Short mmCIF file of C-alpha atoms in Angstrom, two decimals:
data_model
loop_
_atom_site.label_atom_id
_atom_site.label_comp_id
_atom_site.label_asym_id
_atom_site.label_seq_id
_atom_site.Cartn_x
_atom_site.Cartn_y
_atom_site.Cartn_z
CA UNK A 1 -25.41 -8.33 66.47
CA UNK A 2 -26.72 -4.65 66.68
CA UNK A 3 -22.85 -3.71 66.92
CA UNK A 4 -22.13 -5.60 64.07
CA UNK A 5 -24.71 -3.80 61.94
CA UNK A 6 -24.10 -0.36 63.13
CA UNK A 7 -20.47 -1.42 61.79
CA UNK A 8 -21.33 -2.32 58.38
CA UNK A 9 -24.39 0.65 58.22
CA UNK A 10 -21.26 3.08 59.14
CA UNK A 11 -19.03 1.41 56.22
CA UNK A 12 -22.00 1.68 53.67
CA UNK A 13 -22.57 5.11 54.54
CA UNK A 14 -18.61 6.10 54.55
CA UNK A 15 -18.24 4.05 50.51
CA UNK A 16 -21.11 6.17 49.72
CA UNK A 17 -20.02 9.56 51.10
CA UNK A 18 -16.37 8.94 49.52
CA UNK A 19 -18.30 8.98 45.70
CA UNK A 20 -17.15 12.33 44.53
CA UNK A 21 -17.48 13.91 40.85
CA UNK A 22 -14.46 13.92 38.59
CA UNK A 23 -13.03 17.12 37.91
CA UNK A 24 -13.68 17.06 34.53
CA UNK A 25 -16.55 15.02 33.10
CA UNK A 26 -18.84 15.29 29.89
CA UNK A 27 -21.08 12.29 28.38
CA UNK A 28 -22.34 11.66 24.96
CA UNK A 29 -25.85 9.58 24.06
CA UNK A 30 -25.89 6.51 22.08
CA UNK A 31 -29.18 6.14 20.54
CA UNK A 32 -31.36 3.95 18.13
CA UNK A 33 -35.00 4.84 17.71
CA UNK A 34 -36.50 2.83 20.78
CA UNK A 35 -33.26 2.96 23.38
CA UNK A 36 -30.98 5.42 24.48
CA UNK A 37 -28.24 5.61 27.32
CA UNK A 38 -25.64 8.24 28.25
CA UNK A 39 -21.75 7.10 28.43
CA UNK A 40 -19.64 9.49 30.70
CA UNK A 41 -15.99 10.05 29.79
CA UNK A 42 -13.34 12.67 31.82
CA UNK A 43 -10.58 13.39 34.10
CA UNK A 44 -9.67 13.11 37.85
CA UNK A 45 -6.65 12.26 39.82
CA UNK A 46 -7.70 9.32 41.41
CA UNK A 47 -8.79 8.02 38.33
CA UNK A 48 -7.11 4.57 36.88
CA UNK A 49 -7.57 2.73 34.24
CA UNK A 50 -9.56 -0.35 36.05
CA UNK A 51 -12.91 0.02 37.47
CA UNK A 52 -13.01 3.47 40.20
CA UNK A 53 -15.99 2.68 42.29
CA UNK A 54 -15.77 6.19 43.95
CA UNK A 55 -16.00 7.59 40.69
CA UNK A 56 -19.28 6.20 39.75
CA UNK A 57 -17.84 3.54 37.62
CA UNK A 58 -19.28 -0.50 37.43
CA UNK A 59 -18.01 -3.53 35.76
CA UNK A 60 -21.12 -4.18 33.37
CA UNK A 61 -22.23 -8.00 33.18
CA UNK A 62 -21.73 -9.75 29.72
CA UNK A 63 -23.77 -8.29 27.09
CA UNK A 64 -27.53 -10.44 26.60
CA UNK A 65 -28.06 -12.68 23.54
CA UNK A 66 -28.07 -10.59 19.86
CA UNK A 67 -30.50 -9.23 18.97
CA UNK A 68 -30.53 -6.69 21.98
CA UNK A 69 -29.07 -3.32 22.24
CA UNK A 70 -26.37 -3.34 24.52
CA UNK A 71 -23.49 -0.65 24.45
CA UNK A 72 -20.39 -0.30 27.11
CA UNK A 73 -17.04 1.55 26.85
CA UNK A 74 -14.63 -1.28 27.01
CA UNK A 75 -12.13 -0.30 30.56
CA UNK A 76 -8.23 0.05 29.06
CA UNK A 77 -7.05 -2.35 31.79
CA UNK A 78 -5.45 -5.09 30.10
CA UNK A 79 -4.67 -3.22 26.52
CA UNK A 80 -8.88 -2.48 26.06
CA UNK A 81 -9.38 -6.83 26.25
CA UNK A 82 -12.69 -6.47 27.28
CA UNK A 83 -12.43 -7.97 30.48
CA UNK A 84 -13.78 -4.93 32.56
CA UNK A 85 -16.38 -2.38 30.99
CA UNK A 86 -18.65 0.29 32.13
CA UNK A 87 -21.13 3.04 31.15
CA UNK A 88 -18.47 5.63 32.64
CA UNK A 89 -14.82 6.12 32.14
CA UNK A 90 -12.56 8.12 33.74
CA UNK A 91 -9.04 8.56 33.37
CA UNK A 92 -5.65 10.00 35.36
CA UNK A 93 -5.27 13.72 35.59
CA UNK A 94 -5.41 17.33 36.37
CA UNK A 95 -7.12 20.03 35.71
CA UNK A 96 -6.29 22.00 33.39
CA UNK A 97 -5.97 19.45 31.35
CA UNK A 98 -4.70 19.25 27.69
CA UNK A 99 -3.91 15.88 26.14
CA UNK A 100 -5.06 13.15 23.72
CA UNK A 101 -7.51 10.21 25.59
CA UNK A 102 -8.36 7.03 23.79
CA UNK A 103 -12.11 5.07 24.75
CA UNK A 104 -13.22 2.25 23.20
CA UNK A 105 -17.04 2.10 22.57
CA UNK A 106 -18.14 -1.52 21.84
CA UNK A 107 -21.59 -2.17 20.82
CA UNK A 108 -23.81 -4.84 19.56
CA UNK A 109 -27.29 -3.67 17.05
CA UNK A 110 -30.32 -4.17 18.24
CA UNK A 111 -33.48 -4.92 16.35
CA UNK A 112 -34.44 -0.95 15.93
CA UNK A 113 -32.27 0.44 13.42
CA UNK A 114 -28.34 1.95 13.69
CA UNK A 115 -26.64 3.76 16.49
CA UNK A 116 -26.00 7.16 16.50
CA UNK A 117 -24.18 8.76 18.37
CA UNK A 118 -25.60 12.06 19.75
CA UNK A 119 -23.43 14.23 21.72
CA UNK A 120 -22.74 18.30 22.68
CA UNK A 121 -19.52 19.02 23.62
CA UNK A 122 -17.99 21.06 25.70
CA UNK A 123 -15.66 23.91 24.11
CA UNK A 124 -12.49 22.52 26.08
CA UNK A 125 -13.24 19.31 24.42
CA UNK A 126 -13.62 17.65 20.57
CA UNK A 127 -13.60 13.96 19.55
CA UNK A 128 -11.78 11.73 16.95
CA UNK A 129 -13.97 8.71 15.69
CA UNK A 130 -11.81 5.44 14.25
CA UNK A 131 -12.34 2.21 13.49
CA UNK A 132 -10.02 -0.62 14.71
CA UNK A 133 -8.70 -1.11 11.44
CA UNK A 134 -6.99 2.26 10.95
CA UNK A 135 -9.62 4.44 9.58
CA UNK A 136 -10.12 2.55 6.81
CA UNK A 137 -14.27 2.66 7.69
CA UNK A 138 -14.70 5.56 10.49
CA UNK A 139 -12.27 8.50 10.18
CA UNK A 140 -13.57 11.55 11.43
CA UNK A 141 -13.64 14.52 13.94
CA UNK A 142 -16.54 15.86 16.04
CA UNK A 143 -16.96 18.73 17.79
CA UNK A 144 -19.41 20.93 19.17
CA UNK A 145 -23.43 19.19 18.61
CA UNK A 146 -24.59 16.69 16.20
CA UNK A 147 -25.14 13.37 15.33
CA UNK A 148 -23.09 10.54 14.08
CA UNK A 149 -24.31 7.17 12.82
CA UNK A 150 -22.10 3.93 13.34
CA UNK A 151 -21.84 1.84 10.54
CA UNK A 152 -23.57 -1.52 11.17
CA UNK A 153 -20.65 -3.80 10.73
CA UNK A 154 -18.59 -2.31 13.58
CA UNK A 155 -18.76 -3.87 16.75
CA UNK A 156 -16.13 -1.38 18.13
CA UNK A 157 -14.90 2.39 17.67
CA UNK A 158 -12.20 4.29 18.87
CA UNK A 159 -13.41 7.44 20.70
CA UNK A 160 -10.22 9.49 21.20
CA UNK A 161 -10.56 12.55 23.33
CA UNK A 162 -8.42 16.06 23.19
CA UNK A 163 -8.85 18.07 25.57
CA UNK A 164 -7.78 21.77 25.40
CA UNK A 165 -6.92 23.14 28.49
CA UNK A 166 -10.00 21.72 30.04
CA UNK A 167 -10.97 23.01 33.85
CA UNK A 168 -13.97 22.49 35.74
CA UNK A 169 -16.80 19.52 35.68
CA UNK A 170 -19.12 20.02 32.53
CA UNK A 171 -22.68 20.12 33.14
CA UNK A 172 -24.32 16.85 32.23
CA UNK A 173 -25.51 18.03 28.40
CA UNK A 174 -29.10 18.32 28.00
CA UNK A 175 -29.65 16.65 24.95
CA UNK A 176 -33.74 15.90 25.55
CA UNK A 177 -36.33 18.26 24.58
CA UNK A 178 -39.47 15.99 25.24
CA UNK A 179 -40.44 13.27 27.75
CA UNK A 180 -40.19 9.57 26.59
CA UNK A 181 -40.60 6.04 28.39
CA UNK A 182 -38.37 3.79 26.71
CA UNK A 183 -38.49 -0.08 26.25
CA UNK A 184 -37.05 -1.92 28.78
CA UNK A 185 -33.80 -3.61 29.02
CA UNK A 186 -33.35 -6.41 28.61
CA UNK A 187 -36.55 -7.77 27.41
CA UNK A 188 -37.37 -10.86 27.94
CA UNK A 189 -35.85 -10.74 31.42
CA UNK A 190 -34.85 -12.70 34.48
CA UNK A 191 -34.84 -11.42 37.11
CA UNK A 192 -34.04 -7.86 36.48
CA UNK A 193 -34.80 -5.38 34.01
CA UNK A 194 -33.51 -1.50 33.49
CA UNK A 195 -36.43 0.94 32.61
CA UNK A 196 -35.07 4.18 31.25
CA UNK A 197 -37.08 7.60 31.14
CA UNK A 198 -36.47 10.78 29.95
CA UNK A 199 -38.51 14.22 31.67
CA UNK A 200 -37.91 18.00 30.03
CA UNK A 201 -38.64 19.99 33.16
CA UNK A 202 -38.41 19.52 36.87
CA UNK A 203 -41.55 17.28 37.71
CA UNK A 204 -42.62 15.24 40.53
CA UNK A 205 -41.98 11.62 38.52
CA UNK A 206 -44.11 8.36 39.55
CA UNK A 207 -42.55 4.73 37.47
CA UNK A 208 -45.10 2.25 38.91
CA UNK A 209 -45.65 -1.66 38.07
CA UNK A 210 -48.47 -3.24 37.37
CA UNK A 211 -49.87 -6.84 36.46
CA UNK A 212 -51.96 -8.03 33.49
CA UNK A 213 -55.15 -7.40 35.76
CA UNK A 214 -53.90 -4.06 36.50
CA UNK A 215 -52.89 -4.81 40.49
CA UNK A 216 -50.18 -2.31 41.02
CA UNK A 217 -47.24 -4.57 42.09
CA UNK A 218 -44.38 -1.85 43.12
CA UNK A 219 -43.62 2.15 42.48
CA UNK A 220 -40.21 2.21 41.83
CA UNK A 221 -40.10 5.96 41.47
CA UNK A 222 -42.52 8.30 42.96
CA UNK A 223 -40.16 12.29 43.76
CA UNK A 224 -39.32 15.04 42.14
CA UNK A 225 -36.76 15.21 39.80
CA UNK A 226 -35.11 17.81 37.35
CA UNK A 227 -34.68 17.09 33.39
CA UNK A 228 -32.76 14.71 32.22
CA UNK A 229 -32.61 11.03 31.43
CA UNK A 230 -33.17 8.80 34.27
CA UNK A 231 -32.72 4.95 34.69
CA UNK A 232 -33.89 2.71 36.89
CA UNK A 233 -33.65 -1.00 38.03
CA UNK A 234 -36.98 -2.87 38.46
CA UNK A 235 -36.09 -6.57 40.28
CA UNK A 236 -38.92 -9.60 40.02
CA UNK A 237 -37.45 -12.39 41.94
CA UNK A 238 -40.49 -12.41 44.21
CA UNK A 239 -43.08 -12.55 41.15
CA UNK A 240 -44.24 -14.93 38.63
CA UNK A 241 -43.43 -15.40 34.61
CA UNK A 242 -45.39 -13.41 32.65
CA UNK A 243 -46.59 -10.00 31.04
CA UNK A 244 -45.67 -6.88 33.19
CA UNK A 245 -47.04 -3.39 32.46
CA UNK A 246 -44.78 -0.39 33.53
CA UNK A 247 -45.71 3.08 33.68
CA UNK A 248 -44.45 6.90 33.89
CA UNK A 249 -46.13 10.01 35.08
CA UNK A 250 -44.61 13.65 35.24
CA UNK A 251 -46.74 16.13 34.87
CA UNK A 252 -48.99 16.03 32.22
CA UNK A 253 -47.02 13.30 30.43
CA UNK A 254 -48.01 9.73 31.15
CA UNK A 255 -47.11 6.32 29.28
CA UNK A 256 -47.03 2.56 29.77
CA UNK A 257 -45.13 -0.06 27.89
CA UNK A 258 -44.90 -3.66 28.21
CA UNK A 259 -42.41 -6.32 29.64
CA UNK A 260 -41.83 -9.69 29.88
CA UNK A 261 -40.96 -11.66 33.26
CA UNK A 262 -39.37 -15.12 31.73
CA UNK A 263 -38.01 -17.43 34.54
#
């Protein structure tokens, strides 16, 4: 038995160490005025166009009931079908590289407002926005920082990529300026929920869970981390239905928002 788990502890430990950065990688935010998340897009050699676990890439479960906010870049594999989608998506190359990369971002509105689409780009690198229907809605070119809002009525957008003689992995951009607990997601939930934060400076950071009565239930977070956005995964199988309080402090910055446990 003890063999047998020193086995699969070694195998664990040899996926994990085999996770590398692509060689070129830059993300943009997709935002409405409670959620945001960052989508990562780049190149690598190992890359493909199906789901690269050692990339950092995951095949996201269906998106939750409308109204929620739920955005994934829809995988190529299978002529962009929507079969296989992630938050991150990498594709086959070298660097330097110069080419032309299409993404699909597919979203569905949730009940606070528009997306926007928030990004920084890298020199090397500027972005064509289309709709599906050949431009006839979204036609236009980004580049360097800004905003860009998505017209409700899309469900989908081209994001095509060109690259100019790109080298080098791209800082993740540091788009936030404040710190910020966001809502949930999703919310109801069963059994698990994603609670996303955002911190400006480095900061010791504490996410802790609490009940209606104020029992602390679990920290999910308590370390030191630098400034950025931050998500993390908050699981109650072993709890009851009801009204969950969640809470951040880094720093001098603390908040606490609401959730609900529906089994």
């Amino acid at each position: 038995m003890k063999s047998k788990l020193s086995f699969l502890l070694i195998l664990l430990s040899s996926v994990l160490l085999a996770q590398t950065n692509p060689q070129i990688m830059f993300g943009i935010v997709v935002a409405d005025t409670v959620f945001s998340r960052t989508y990562y897009m780049g190149i690598d050699p190992m890359a493909t166009d199906g789901i690269d676990f050692d990339l950092g890439e995951a095949n996201l479960p269906p998106p939750p009931p409308a109204p929620a906010f739920d955005v994934r870049l829809v995988l190529p594999e299978g002529g962009f079908s929507g079969v296989k989608s992630s938050e991150k998506d990498f594709r086959n190359g070298s660097q330097p590289f110069s080419g032309q990369v299409e993404h699909r971002l597919k979203k569905q509105n949730g009940r606070h407002g528009s997306l926007n689409i928030i990004y920084d780009l890298p020199q090397t690198v500027n972005i064509h926005l289309e709709d599906l229907f050949g431009g006839i809605v979204v036609n236009t070119d980004i580049s360097g920082s800004g905003s860009f809002t998505i017209p409700d009525a899309l469900d989908q957008i081209k994001v095509i990529v060109n690259y100019n003689n790109a080298t080098d992995i791209e800082e993740e951009t540091n788009l936030i300026n404040d710190y910020a607990l966001y809502q949930n997601y999703p919310n109801p939930f069963n059994p698990s929920t994603k609670i996303q934060y955002s911190i400006s400076s480095n900061q010791i950071v504490q996410i802790k869970i609490y009940d209606v009565l104020g029992k602390e239930i679990t920290t999910l977070v308590n370390k030191e981390q630098s400034a950025g956005t931050y998500e993390v995964n908050f699981d109650g199988k072993g709890i009851t239905s009801g009204i969950y309080f969640y809470s951040i402090k880094a720093g001098d910055f603390t908040e606490t928002k609401s959730m609900i446990l529906m089994k």
